[in-house]
Short mmCIF file of C-alpha atoms in Angstrom, two decimals:
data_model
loop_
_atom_site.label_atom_id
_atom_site.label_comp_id
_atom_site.label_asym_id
_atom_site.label_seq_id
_atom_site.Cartn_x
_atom_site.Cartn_y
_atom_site.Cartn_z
CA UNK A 1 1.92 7.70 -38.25
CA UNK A 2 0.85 5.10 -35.90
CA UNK A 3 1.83 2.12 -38.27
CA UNK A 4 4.89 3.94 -38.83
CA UNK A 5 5.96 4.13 -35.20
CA UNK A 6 5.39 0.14 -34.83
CA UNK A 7 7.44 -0.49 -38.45
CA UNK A 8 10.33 1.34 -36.75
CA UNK A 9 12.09 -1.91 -34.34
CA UNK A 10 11.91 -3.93 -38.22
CA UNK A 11 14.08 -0.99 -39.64
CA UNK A 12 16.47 -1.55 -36.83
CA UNK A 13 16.55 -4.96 -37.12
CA UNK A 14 16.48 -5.18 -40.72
CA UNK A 15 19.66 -2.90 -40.74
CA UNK A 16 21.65 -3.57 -37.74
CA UNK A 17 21.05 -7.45 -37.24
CA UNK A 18 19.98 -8.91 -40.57
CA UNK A 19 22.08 -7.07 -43.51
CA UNK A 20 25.24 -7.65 -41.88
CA UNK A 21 24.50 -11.53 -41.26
CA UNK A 22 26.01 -13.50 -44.44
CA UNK A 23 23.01 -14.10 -46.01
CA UNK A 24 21.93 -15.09 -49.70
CA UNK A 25 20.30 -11.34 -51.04
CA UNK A 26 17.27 -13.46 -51.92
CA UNK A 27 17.05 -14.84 -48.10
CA UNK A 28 17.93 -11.53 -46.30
CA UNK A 29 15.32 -9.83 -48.34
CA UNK A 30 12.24 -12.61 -47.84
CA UNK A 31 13.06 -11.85 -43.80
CA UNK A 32 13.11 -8.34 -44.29
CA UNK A 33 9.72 -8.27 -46.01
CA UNK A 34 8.22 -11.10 -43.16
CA UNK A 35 9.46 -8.86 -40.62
CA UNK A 36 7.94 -5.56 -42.20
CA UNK A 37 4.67 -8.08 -42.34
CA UNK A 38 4.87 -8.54 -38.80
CA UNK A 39 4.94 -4.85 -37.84
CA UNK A 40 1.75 -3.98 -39.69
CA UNK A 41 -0.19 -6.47 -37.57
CA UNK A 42 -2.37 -3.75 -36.10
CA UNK A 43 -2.83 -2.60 -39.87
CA UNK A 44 -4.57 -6.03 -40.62
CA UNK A 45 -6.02 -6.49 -37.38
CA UNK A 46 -8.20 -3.30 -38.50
CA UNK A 47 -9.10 -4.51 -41.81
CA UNK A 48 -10.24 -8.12 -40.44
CA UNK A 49 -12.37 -6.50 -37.89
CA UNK A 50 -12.45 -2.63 -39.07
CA UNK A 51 -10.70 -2.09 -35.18
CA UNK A 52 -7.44 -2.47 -34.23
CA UNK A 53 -8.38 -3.98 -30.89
CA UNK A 54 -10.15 -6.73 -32.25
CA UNK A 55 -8.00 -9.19 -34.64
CA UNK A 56 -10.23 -11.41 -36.47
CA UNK A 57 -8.00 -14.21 -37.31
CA UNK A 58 -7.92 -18.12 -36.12
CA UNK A 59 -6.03 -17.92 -32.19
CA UNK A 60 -3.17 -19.40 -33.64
CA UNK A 61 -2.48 -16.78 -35.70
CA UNK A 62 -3.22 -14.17 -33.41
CA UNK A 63 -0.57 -15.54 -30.95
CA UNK A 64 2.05 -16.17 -33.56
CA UNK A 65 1.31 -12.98 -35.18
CA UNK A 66 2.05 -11.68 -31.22
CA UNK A 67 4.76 -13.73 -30.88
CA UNK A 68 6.72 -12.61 -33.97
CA UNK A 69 5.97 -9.02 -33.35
CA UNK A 70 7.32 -9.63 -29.78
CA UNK A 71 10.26 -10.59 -31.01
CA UNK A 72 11.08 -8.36 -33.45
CA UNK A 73 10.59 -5.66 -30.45
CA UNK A 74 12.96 -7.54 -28.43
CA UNK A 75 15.67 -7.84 -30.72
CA UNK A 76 15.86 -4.53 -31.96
CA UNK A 77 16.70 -3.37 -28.16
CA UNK A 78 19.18 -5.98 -27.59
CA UNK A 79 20.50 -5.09 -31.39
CA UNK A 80 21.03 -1.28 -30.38
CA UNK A 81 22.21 -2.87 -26.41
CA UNK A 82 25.13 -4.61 -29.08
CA UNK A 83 25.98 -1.36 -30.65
CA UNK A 84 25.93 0.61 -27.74
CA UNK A 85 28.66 -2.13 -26.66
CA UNK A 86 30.53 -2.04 -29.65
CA UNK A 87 30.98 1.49 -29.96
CA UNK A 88 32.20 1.75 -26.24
CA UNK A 89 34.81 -1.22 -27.14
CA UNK A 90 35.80 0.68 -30.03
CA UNK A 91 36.61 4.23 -28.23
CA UNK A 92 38.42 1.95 -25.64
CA UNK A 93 40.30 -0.02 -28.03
CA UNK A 94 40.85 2.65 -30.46
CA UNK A 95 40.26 0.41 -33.36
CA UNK A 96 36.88 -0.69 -34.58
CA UNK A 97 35.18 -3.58 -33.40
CA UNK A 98 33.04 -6.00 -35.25
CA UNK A 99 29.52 -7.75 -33.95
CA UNK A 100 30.01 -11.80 -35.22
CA UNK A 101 27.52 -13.44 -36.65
CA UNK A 102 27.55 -16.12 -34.32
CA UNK A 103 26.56 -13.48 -31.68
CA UNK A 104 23.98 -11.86 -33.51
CA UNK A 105 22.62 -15.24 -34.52
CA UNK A 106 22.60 -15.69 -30.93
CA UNK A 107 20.37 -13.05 -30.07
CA UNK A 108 18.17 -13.91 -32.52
CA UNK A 109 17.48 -17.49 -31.14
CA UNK A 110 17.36 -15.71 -27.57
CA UNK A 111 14.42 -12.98 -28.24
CA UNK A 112 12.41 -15.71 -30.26
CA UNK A 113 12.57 -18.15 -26.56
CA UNK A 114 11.93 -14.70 -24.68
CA UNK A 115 9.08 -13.82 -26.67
CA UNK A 116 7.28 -17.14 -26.79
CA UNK A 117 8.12 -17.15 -22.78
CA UNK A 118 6.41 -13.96 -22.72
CA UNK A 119 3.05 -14.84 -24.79
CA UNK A 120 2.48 -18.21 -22.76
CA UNK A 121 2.70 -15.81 -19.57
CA UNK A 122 0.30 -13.68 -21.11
CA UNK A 123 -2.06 -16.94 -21.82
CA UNK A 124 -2.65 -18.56 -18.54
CA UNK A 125 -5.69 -18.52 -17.20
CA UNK A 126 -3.67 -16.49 -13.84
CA UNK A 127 -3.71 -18.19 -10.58
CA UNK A 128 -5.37 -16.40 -7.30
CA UNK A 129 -3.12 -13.23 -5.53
CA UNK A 130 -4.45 -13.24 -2.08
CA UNK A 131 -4.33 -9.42 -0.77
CA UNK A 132 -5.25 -8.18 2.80
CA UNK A 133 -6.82 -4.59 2.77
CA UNK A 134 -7.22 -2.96 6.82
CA UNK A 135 -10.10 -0.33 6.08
CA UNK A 136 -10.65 2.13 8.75
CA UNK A 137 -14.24 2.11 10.41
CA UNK A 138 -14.94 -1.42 8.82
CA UNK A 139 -17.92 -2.96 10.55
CA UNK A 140 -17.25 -6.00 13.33
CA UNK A 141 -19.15 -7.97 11.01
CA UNK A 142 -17.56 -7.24 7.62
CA UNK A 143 -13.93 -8.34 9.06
CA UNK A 144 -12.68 -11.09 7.18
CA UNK A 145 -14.77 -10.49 3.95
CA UNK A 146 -13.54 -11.50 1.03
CA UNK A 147 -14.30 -10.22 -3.07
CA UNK A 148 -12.68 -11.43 -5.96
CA UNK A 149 -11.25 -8.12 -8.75
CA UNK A 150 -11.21 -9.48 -12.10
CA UNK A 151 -10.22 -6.95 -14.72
CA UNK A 152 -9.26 -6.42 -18.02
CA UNK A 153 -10.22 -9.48 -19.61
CA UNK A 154 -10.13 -8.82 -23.08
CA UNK A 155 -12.25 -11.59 -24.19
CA UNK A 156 -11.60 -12.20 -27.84
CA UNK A 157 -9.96 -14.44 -30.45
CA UNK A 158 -6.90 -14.65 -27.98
CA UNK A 159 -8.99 -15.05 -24.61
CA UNK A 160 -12.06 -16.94 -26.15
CA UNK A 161 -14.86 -18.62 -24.77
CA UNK A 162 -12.38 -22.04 -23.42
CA UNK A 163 -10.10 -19.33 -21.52
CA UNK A 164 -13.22 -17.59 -19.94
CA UNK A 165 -15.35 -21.38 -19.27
CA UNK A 166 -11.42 -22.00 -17.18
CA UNK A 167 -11.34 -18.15 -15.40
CA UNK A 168 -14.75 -18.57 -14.32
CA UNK A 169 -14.49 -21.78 -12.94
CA UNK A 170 -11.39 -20.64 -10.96
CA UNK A 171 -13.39 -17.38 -9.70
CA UNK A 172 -16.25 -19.95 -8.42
CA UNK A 173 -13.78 -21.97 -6.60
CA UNK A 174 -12.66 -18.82 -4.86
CA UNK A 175 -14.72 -18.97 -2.22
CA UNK A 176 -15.03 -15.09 -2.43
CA UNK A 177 -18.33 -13.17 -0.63
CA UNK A 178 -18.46 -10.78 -3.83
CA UNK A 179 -17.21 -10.74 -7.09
CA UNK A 180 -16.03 -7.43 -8.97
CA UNK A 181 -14.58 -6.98 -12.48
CA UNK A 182 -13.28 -3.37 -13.42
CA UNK A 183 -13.75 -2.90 -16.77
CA UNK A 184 -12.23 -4.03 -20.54
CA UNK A 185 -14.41 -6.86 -20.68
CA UNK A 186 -14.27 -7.55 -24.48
CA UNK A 187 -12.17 -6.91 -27.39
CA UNK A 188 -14.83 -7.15 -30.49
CA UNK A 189 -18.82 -5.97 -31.32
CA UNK A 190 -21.52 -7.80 -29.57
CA UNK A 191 -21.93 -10.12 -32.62
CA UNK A 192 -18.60 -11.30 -32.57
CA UNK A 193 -17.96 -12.46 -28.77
CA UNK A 194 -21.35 -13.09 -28.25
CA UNK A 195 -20.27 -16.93 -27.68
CA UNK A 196 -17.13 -15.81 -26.20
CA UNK A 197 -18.71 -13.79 -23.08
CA UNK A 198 -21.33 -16.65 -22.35
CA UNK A 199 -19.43 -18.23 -20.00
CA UNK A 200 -19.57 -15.30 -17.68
CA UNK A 201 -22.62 -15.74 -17.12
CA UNK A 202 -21.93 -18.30 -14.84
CA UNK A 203 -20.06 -16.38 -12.78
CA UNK A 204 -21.81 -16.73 -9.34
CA UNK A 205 -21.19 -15.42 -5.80
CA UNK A 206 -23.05 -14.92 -2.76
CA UNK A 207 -23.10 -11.42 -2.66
CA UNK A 208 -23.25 -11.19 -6.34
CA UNK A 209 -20.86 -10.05 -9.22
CA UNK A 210 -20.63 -6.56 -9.67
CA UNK A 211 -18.83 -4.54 -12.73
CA UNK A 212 -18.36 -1.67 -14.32
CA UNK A 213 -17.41 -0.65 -17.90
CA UNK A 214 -13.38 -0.29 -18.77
CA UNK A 215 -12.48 2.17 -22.15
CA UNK A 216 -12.59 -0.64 -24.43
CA UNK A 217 -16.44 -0.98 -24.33
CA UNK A 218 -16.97 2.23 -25.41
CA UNK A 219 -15.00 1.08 -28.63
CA UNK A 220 -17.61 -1.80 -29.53
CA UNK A 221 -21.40 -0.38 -28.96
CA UNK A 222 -21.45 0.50 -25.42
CA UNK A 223 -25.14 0.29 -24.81
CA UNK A 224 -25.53 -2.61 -27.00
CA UNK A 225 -22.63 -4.73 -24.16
CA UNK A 226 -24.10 -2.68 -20.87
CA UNK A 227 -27.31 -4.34 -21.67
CA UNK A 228 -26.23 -7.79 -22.71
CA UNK A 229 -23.87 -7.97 -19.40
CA UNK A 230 -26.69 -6.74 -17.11
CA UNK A 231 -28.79 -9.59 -18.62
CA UNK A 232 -25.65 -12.23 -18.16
CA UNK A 233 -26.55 -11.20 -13.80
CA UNK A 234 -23.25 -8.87 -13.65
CA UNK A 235 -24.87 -5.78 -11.66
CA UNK A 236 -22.89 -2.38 -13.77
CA UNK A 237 -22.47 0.22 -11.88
CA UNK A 238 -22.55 2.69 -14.08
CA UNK A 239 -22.06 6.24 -12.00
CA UNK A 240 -23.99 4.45 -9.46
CA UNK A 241 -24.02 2.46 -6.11
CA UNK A 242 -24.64 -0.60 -3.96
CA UNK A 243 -24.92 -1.38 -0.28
CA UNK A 244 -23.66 -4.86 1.36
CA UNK A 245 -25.22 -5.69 4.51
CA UNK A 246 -24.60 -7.98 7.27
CA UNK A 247 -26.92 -7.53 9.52
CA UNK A 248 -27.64 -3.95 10.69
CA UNK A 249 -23.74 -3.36 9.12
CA UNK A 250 -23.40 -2.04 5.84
CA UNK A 251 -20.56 -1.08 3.24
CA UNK A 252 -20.69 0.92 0.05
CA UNK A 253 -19.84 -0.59 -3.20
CA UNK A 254 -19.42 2.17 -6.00
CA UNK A 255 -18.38 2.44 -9.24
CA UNK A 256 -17.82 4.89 -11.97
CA UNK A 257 -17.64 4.71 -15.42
CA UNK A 258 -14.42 5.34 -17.54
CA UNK A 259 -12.74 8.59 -18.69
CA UNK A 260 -12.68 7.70 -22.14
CA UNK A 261 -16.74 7.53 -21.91
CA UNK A 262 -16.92 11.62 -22.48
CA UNK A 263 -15.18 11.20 -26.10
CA UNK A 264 -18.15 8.52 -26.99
CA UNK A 265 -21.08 10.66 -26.29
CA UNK A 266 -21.69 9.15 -22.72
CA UNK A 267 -21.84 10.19 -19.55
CA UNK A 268 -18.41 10.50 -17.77
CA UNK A 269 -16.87 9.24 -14.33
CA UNK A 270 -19.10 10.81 -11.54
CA UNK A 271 -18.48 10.05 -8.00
CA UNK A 272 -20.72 12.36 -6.80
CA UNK A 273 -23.15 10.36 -8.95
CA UNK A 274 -22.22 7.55 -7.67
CA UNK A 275 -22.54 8.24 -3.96
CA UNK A 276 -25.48 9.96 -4.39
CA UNK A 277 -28.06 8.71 -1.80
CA UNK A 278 -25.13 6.42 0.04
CA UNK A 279 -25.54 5.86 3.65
CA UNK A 280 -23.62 8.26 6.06
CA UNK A 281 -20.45 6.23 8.04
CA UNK A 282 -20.18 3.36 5.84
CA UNK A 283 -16.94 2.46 4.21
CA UNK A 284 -16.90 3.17 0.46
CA UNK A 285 -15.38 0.87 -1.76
CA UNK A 286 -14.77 2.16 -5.13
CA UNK A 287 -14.40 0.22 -8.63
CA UNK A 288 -12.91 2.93 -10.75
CA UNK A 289 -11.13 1.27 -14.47
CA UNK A 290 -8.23 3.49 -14.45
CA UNK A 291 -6.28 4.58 -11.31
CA UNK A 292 -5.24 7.91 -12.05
CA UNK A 293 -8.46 9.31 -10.24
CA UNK A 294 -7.31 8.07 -7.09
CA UNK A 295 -6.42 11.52 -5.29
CA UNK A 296 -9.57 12.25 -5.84
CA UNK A 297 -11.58 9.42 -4.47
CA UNK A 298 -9.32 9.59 -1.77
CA UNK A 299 -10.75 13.00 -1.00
CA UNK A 300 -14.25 11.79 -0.73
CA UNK A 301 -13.47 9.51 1.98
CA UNK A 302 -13.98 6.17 -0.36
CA UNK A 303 -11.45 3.08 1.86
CA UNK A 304 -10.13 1.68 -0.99
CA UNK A 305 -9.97 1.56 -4.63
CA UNK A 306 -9.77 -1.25 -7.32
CA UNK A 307 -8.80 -0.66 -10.49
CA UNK A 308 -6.75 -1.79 -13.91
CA UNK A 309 -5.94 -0.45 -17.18
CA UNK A 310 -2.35 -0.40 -17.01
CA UNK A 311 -2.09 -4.63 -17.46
CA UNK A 312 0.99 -3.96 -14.51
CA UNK A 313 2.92 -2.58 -17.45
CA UNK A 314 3.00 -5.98 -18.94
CA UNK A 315 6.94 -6.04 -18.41
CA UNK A 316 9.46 -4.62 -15.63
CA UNK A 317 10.94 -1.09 -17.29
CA UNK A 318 7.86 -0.91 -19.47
CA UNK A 319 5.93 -0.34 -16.37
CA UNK A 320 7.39 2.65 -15.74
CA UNK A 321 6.55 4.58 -18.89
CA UNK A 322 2.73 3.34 -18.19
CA UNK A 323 2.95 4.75 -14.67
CA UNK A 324 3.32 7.90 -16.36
CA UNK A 325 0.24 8.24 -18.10
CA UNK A 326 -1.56 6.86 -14.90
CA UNK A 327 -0.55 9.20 -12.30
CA UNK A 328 2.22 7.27 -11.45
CA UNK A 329 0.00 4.04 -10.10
CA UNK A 330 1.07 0.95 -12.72
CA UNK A 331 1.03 -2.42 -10.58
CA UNK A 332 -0.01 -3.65 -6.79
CA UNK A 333 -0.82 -1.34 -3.53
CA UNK A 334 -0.68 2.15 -3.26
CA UNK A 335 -1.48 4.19 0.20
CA UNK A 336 -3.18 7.30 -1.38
CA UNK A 337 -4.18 10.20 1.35
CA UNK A 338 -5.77 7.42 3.72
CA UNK A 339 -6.66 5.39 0.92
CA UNK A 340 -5.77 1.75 0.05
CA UNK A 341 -5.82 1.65 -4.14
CA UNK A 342 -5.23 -1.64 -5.34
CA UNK A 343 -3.95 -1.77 -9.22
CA UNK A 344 -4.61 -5.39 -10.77
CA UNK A 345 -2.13 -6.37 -13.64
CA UNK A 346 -5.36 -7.78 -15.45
CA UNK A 347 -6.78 -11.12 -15.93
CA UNK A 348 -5.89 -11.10 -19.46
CA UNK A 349 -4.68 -8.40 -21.47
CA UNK A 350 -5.23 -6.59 -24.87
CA UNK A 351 -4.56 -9.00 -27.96
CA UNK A 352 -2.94 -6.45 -29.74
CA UNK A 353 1.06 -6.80 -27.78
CA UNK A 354 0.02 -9.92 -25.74
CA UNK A 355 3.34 -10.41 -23.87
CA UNK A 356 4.24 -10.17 -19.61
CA UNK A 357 7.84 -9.92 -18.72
CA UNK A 358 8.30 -9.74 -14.56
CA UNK A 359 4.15 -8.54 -14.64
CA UNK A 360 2.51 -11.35 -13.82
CA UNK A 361 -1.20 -11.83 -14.95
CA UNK A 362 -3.72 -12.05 -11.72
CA UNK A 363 -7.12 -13.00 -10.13
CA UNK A 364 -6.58 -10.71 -6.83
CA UNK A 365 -8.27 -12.37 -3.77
CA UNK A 366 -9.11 -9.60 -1.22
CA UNK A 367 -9.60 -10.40 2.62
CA UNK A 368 -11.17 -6.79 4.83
CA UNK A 369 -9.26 -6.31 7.54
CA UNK A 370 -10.12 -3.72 10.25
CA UNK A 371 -7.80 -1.12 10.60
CA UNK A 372 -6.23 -0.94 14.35
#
């Protein structure tokens, strides 16, 4: 049904844009069956990996395999955006009216520019989003402390080891105290990014990098990549805690591990886990994958919240349907019952619909303020 569901913007395009273009039989038929190609890419993403989250192909054919299947999206609303048009002309007019080719020709060069505008905004390595965060109770000597939230970076055939070598060197030019990354990691088993994920290991900061699992590790041996990150110097926090000192000051990093983990056999998100053993009065800052929990958290006194998940929605109007499934958090800073939750648009993104629209990709630079 799944496969189905992604075949359906073809159909529409297939029989609302390309029959009615004056086309040889032969010519409007090889298009139909490259576009009905196109839309199955998740089919042979699975059979070159046995996942559909992990396309096995050369990067050049994952993007253009991305950037056709972008496109055909893209036209098929701006093909029913044309018939919603001509129908209203034709109740006004009273007489039918006709979509030109030259129009609908039109649109087809336009999606295929929008699309390719869309992957190369979903391939940057993304530049630094500098954030200010006031926490309440924040020590005299944690004020101006800055960490570095890295998330969903999706390392794979699309993000491969050259895109990581460039993030990291970016994240060690931050001049950041700490460096965090919420989750999503890796697209693909341990023996196929292997290579991919060794540039992370260079990821260095004072206070060290800190991380903890997103859902899509627990789709590619999650014990086999929680002990091959831990050995890589990324700290998981896994249910568990941290403290930061300065001095005789001290905060609370925690972090919890992903909602999804229950449906793998693992253990699921605990903050009481997490806190367990904390020291009393310190500010608690949470690394949580997925935002919807942040009521919650807020509840148990943590200052603020970093998470992902939702890639920002990847495009303005899509980013409202993924707000839905998230508890209405999707992109940027949220005030949440005293809480500051921060929502990254990711690093990367998955390589299955690898396209931004208005949702920038980010590196999110965060400065601790004390709260007046």
């Amino acid at each position: 049904m799944f496969h189905l569901i992604l075949a359906a913007p073809s159909l529409v395009v297939i029989l609302r844009w390309l029959w009615p273009l004056s086309l040889p039989l032969w010519g409007s038929a090889g298009i139909a069956g490259i576009m009905l190609f196109v839309s199955q890419y998740h089919v042979w993403s699975r059979l070159s990996s046995g996942s559909v989250f992990a396309p096995e192909f050369p990067r050049f054919i994952v993007i253009l395999f991305n950037w056709a299947f972008g496109a055909i999206v893209l036209l098929a609303l701006l093909q029913l955006m044309l018939d919603v048009g001509a129908l209203a002309a034709t109740l006004v007019r009273q007489g039918p009216v006709h979509i030109p080719n030259g129009l609908r020709c039109a649109a087809g060069g336009l999606v295929a520019l929008l699309a390719a505008y869309g992957v190369a905004g979903a391939l940057r390595v993304p530049p630094l989003n500098d954030v200010e965060v006031a926490i309440r109770d924040l020590p005299p000597e944690f004020e101006g402390y800055r960490l570095l939230h890295l998330t969903d970076l999706h390392i794979s055939r699309l993000f491969p080891a050259r895109w990581a070598r460039a993030m990291v060197q970016r994240a060690n030019d931050s001049g950041v105290d700490l460096i965090v990354v919420t989750g999503d990691f890796i697209d693909g088993s341990l023996d196929m990014r292997r290579a991919d994920v060794e540039p992370l290991h260079d990821l260095q900061a004072p206070d060290g990098v800190y991380a903890i699992p997103g859902n899509h590790e627990y789709f590619f041996d999650y014990a086999g990549w929680m002990r091959h990150l831990g050995g890589m110097g990324i700290r998981m926090l896994e249910n568990a805690h941290a403290v930061l000192r300065r001095g005789d000051a001290q905060i609370v990093l925690a972090g919890v591990t992903d909602r999804s983990a229950l449906g793998h056999g693992q253990p699921g998100p605990s903050l009481g886990a997490a806190l367990a053993g904390a020291p009393d009065g310190a500010p608690i800052l949470l690394l949580d994958h997925q935002p919807g929990g942040a009521p919650k958290a807020a509840l148990r006194g943590v200052s603020l919240q970093l998470s992902g998940h939702t890639h920002g929605g990847m495009s303005v109007g899509l980013d409202r349907l993924v707000a839905n499934g998230n508890g209405g958090f999707v992109s940027g800073r949220y005030a949440v019952g005293g809480m500051t939750l921060y929502v990254s648009n990711g690093t990367a993104l998955w390589p299955g619909f690898a396209l931004r629209f208005g949702r920038p990709s980010e590196m999110t630079r965060i400065t601790l303020r004390r709260a007046g």
